[in-house]
């Protein structure tokens, strides 16, 4: 929650900040299966075509803050990607990056490398993602702050300060840019955003977690209609009882399955 509060505080200074309403059923759900709540928000501003954020509160069993900032099409800047998860306090996963739209050296030097100094300060955030879900050479930078902790301590001592600095530098960078009004360039950027959504929707291991709490139909819609809304929503085969088994359930999610309060 302190992460969301900080993000909201920072967002207050965005020019033209407005709520972007979306389907109520996707914006909030309680779980009838386990004690859990998922709530999401979406905004736009003069500089961002979309900022979305999600908070999952399943008590100690699962705490999640997930957010993506999509600049307007006139900016070819990286997206700000945030995925912080804690399962039972003993499995803490932190993923934070200026997510590059392309992997050209010049682009990375301009947009991602300037924050290398932040990552260098926090040794604990220098971990490497596995190859199980994502491909680190697509939509991720070398400045990806990545960590798996077995306790909650580094969340306060490393992740929170790093998060504040990434957010501060992201906005400083954005504020220093002059957006283009070249329609071809804007279309190129929009297409890359779409590619990001398709790529992420295909790989995000969250779908299994959502299905555990809120069922696979909702999980499918939430992933494709809200989280990565430029991706196509696949039609689920209601007749296939094994369909959920196709979704890989990460080990940490198994822990989140233990109901904490009855
Ligand atoms: C990993 N993200 C995960 C995992 C889960 C989620 C369950 C796997 C944990 C594990 O077993 O190792 C959960 N993802 C979520 C949730 C949401 C979500 C709950 O989107 C939404 C509310 N993921 C992102 C964004 C980034 C991201 C924006 O959503 C980029 C900053 C990255 N998630 C990301 C990476 C991993 C991950 C890199 C770890 C992959 C690995 O090491 O295998």
Coordinates of C-alpha atoms and ligand atoms in Angstrom, one line a residue:
X1 CA 0.0 0.0 0.0
X2 CA 2.8 2.6 0.7
X3 CA 3.9 2.0 -2.9
X4 CA 0.5 2.9 -4.3
X5 CA 0.3 5.9 -1.9
X6 CA 3.6 7.2 -3.1
X7 CA 2.6 6.7 -6.8
X8 CA -0.7 8.6 -6.2
X9 CA 1.2 11.4 -4.5
X10 CA 3.6 11.7 -7.5
X11 CA 0.7 11.5 -10.0
X12 CA -1.1 14.5 -8.4
X13 CA 1.5 16.7 -10.1
X14 CA 0.6 15.4 -13.6
X15 CA -0.9 18.0 -15.8
X16 CA -4.5 17.2 -16.8
X17 CA -4.8 14.0 -14.7
X18 CA -8.2 12.4 -15.2
X19 CA -9.8 9.1 -14.3
X20 CA -10.3 6.8 -17.2
X21 CA -13.4 4.8 -16.3
X22 CA -13.7 1.1 -17.2
X23 CA -16.0 -1.8 -16.5
X24 CA -16.9 -2.0 -12.8
X25 CA -16.6 -5.8 -12.8
X26 CA -12.9 -5.5 -13.8
X27 CA -12.2 -2.6 -11.4
X28 CA -13.0 -4.4 -8.2
X29 CA -13.6 -8.0 -7.1
X30 CA -13.8 -9.8 -3.8
X31 CA -13.1 -13.5 -3.8
X32 CA -15.7 -15.9 -2.7
X33 CA -13.1 -18.7 -2.7
X34 CA -10.5 -17.1 -0.4
X35 CA -10.2 -13.9 1.5
X36 CA -8.9 -11.6 -1.2
X37 CA -9.7 -8.4 -3.0
X38 CA -8.4 -7.0 -6.3
X39 CA -8.8 -3.3 -7.1
X40 CA -7.7 -1.4 -10.2
X41 CA -7.5 2.1 -11.4
X42 CA -6.8 3.8 -14.7
X43 CA -5.9 7.4 -15.5
X44 CA -4.8 9.6 -18.4
X45 CA -3.0 12.9 -18.4
X46 CA -1.6 15.4 -20.9
X47 CA 1.6 13.3 -21.2
X48 CA 0.3 9.8 -20.6
X49 CA -2.4 8.1 -22.6
X50 CA -2.8 5.5 -19.9
X51 CA -1.6 4.8 -16.4
X52 CA -3.0 1.7 -14.9
X53 CA -2.6 0.3 -11.4
X54 CA -3.7 -2.8 -9.6
X55 CA -3.6 -3.8 -5.9
X56 CA -4.3 -7.3 -4.7
X57 CA -4.9 -7.7 -1.0
X58 CA -5.1 -11.3 0.3
X59 CA -3.6 -10.5 3.6
X60 CA -0.3 -12.1 4.3
X61 CA -1.0 -14.8 1.7
X62 CA -0.6 -12.3 -1.2
X63 CA 0.1 -8.6 -1.6
X64 CA 0.6 -7.3 -5.1
X65 CA 1.2 -3.9 -6.6
X66 CA 1.3 -3.8 -10.4
X67 CA 1.3 -0.7 -12.6
X68 CA 2.2 0.3 -16.1
X69 CA 2.6 3.9 -17.4
X70 CA 2.0 4.3 -21.2
X71 CA 3.2 7.7 -22.6
X72 CA 1.2 9.4 -25.3
X73 CA 2.1 8.4 -28.9
X74 CA 4.2 11.5 -29.5
X75 CA 6.8 10.1 -27.1
X76 CA 8.8 7.1 -28.0
X77 CA 10.0 6.8 -24.4
X78 CA 9.9 3.5 -22.5
X79 CA 6.9 2.4 -20.5
X80 CA 7.3 2.4 -16.8
X81 CA 6.7 -1.2 -15.6
X82 CA 6.1 -2.2 -12.0
X83 CA 5.3 -5.7 -10.6
X84 CA 5.8 -6.2 -6.9
X85 CA 4.5 -9.3 -5.3
X86 CA 4.7 -10.8 -1.8
X87 CA 3.5 -14.3 -0.9
X88 CA 3.4 -15.2 2.7
X89 CA 6.2 -12.6 3.4
X90 CA 8.8 -15.3 2.5
X91 CA 8.5 -15.0 -1.2
X92 CA 8.9 -11.5 -2.4
X93 CA 9.3 -10.7 -6.1
X94 CA 10.3 -7.2 -7.3
X95 CA 10.3 -6.2 -11.0
X96 CA 10.8 -2.6 -12.0
X97 CA 12.0 -1.2 -15.3
X98 CA 12.0 1.5 -17.8
X99 CA 10.6 -0.9 -20.4
X100 CA 12.2 0.0 -23.8
X101 CA 10.0 -0.1 -26.9
X102 CA 13.0 -1.2 -29.0
X103 CA 16.5 -2.5 -28.3
X104 CA 18.7 -0.1 -30.4
X105 CA 21.8 0.9 -28.6
X106 CA 21.1 4.6 -29.2
X107 CA 17.6 4.3 -27.8
X108 CA 18.8 2.4 -24.7
X109 CA 21.6 4.9 -24.1
X110 CA 19.2 7.8 -24.3
X111 CA 16.3 6.4 -22.2
X112 CA 17.5 3.5 -20.0
X113 CA 21.2 3.9 -19.2
X114 CA 20.8 7.2 -17.3
X115 CA 19.2 5.3 -14.4
X116 CA 22.0 2.8 -14.1
X117 CA 23.3 4.8 -11.2
X118 CA 20.2 4.0 -9.1
X119 CA 20.4 0.2 -9.7
X120 CA 24.1 0.3 -8.7
X121 CA 23.1 1.6 -5.2
X122 CA 20.9 -1.3 -4.4
X123 CA 22.8 -4.6 -4.6
X124 CA 19.7 -6.6 -3.8
X125 CA 18.0 -5.4 -6.9
X126 CA 20.6 -6.8 -9.3
X127 CA 19.0 -10.2 -9.8
X128 CA 18.1 -11.9 -13.0
X129 CA 14.8 -13.0 -14.3
X130 CA 14.4 -16.6 -15.3
X131 CA 13.6 -17.7 -18.8
X132 CA 10.4 -19.4 -17.8
X133 CA 8.0 -16.6 -18.7
X134 CA 9.7 -13.6 -20.4
X135 CA 12.5 -13.0 -22.8
X136 CA 14.8 -10.4 -21.2
X137 CA 15.9 -9.1 -24.6
X138 CA 12.4 -7.9 -25.4
X139 CA 10.8 -5.0 -23.7
X140 CA 13.3 -5.1 -20.8
X141 CA 16.5 -3.1 -20.2
X142 CA 19.7 -3.7 -18.4
X143 CA 18.4 -1.3 -15.8
X144 CA 15.7 -3.8 -14.8
X145 CA 15.6 -3.9 -11.0
X146 CA 14.8 -7.5 -10.2
X147 CA 14.9 -9.3 -6.9
X148 CA 13.5 -12.4 -5.2
X149 CA 13.7 -12.0 -1.4
X150 CA 12.9 -14.6 1.2
X151 CA 11.9 -12.0 3.8
X152 CA 10.3 -8.6 3.8
X153 CA 13.2 -6.5 5.0
X154 CA 14.6 -5.4 1.7
X155 CA 11.2 -4.1 0.6
X156 CA 11.7 -1.1 2.9
X157 CA 15.4 -0.7 2.8
X158 CA 16.0 -1.2 -0.9
X159 CA 12.8 -1.5 -3.0
X160 CA 10.9 1.4 -1.7
X161 CA 13.8 4.0 -2.1
X162 CA 14.7 2.5 -5.5
X163 CA 11.0 2.8 -6.6
X164 CA 10.9 6.4 -5.5
X165 CA 14.1 7.2 -7.5
X166 CA 12.9 5.3 -10.6
X167 CA 9.6 7.2 -10.5
X168 CA 11.3 10.5 -10.0
X169 CA 13.8 10.0 -12.8
X170 CA 11.1 8.6 -15.1
X171 CA 9.1 11.8 -14.8
X172 CA 12.2 14.0 -15.0
X173 CA 13.0 12.3 -18.3
X174 CA 9.5 12.6 -19.6
X175 CA 9.3 16.3 -18.7
X176 CA 12.5 16.9 -20.6
X177 CA 11.1 15.5 -23.9
X178 CA 9.4 17.3 -26.7
X179 CA 6.6 15.2 -28.2
X180 CA 6.5 14.7 -32.0
X181 CA 3.4 15.4 -34.0
X182 CA 4.6 13.3 -37.0
X183 CA 1.8 10.9 -37.6
X184 CA 4.0 8.1 -39.0
X185 CA 6.2 8.3 -35.9
X186 CA 3.1 8.3 -33.7
X187 CA 1.7 5.3 -35.4
X188 CA 5.0 3.5 -35.0
X189 CA 5.0 4.1 -31.3
X190 CA 1.3 3.1 -31.0
X191 CA 2.1 -0.2 -32.8
X192 CA 5.0 -0.9 -30.4
X193 CA 2.6 -0.3 -27.4
X194 CA 0.3 -2.8 -29.0
X195 CA 3.1 -5.3 -29.4
X196 CA 4.0 -4.8 -25.8
X197 CA 0.5 -5.7 -24.7
X198 CA 0.3 -8.8 -26.9
X199 CA 3.7 -9.9 -25.7
X200 CA 2.9 -9.3 -22.0
X201 CA -0.6 -10.9 -22.2
X202 CA 0.9 -14.0 -23.7
X203 CA 3.6 -14.3 -21.0
X204 CA 2.3 -12.9 -17.8
X205 CA 2.2 -15.7 -15.2
X206 CA -0.5 -13.7 -13.3
X207 CA -3.4 -15.4 -15.2
X208 CA -3.1 -18.5 -13.1
X209 CA -3.1 -16.4 -9.9
X210 CA -6.2 -14.5 -11.0
X211 CA -8.0 -17.8 -11.9
X212 CA -7.2 -19.2 -8.5
X213 CA -9.1 -16.4 -6.8
X214 CA -11.6 -15.1 -9.3
X215 CA -12.1 -17.9 -11.8
X216 CA -10.7 -18.4 -15.3
X217 CA -13.3 -16.5 -17.2
X218 CA -12.7 -13.3 -15.1
X219 CA -9.0 -13.9 -15.2
X220 CA -9.1 -14.1 -19.0
X221 CA -11.1 -10.9 -19.3
X222 CA -9.1 -9.0 -16.8
X223 CA -5.8 -9.8 -18.5
X224 CA -7.0 -9.0 -22.0
X225 CA -9.6 -6.3 -21.5
X226 CA -7.8 -4.4 -18.7
X227 CA -4.2 -5.2 -18.1
X228 CA -3.2 -5.5 -21.7
X229 CA -6.2 -4.1 -23.5
X230 CA -4.5 -4.0 -26.9
X231 CA -4.3 -7.8 -26.9
X232 CA -7.1 -10.0 -28.3
X233 CA -9.3 -11.7 -25.7
X234 CA -9.3 -15.4 -26.5
X235 CA -12.6 -17.3 -26.3
X236 CA -12.4 -19.9 -23.6
X237 CA -13.8 -23.3 -24.2
X238 CA -16.3 -23.8 -21.4
X239 CA -16.6 -27.4 -22.2
X240 CA -13.0 -28.2 -21.6
X241 CA -12.6 -29.0 -17.9
X242 CA -8.8 -29.3 -18.3
X243 CA -8.3 -25.8 -19.7
X244 CA -7.1 -24.3 -16.4
X245 CA -4.4 -26.9 -16.3
X246 CA -2.9 -25.4 -19.4
X247 CA -2.1 -22.3 -17.3
X248 CA 1.2 -22.8 -15.6
X249 CA 0.9 -22.2 -11.9
X250 CA 4.2 -20.8 -10.5
X251 CA 5.5 -22.2 -7.3
X252 CA 4.9 -19.1 -5.4
X253 CA 1.3 -19.1 -6.3
X254 CA 0.8 -22.4 -4.6
X255 CA 1.6 -20.7 -1.4
X256 CA -0.9 -18.0 -2.1
X257 CA -3.5 -20.7 -2.3
X258 CA -3.5 -21.2 1.4
X259 CA -6.4 -19.3 2.8
X260 CA -5.3 -17.1 5.6
X261 CA -8.6 -16.5 7.3
X262 CA -10.7 -19.5 7.2
Ligands
LIG1 C1 6.7 -12.7 -12.5 N1 4.4 -11.8 -12.0 C2 5.3 -12.8 -12.0 C3 4.8 -13.9 -11.3 C4 3.5 -13.6 -11.0 C5 3.3 -12.3 -11.4 C6 2.6 -14.6 -10.2 C7 5.6 -15.2 -11.2 C8 6.2 -15.4 -9.8 C9 7.0 -16.6 -9.8 O1 6.5 -17.7 -9.6 O2 8.2 -16.6 -10.0 C10 2.0 -11.7 -11.1 N2 1.8 -10.0 -12.9 C11 1.4 -10.6 -11.7 C12 0.2 -9.9 -11.3 C13 -0.1 -9.0 -12.2 C14 0.9 -9.1 -13.2 C15 -0.5 -10.2 -10.1 O3 0.8 -8.4 -14.3 C16 -1.1 -8.0 -12.4 C17 -1.9 -7.5 -11.4 N3 5.1 -8.2 -15.0 C18 4.3 -7.1 -15.1 C19 5.1 -6.0 -15.5 C20 6.4 -6.4 -15.5 C21 6.4 -7.8 -15.2 C22 4.5 -4.6 -15.7 O4 3.1 -7.1 -15.0 C23 7.6 -5.6 -15.9 C24 8.1 -4.7 -15.0 C25 7.5 -8.6 -15.1 N4 6.7 -10.5 -13.7 C26 7.6 -9.9 -14.5 C27 8.8 -10.6 -14.5 C28 8.6 -11.8 -13.7 C29 7.3 -11.7 -13.3 C30 10.1 -10.2 -15.2 C31 9.6 -12.9 -13.3 C32 9.8 -13.8 -14.4 C33 10.8 -14.9 -14.0 O5 11.8 -14.6 -13.3 O6 10.6 -16.0 -14.4

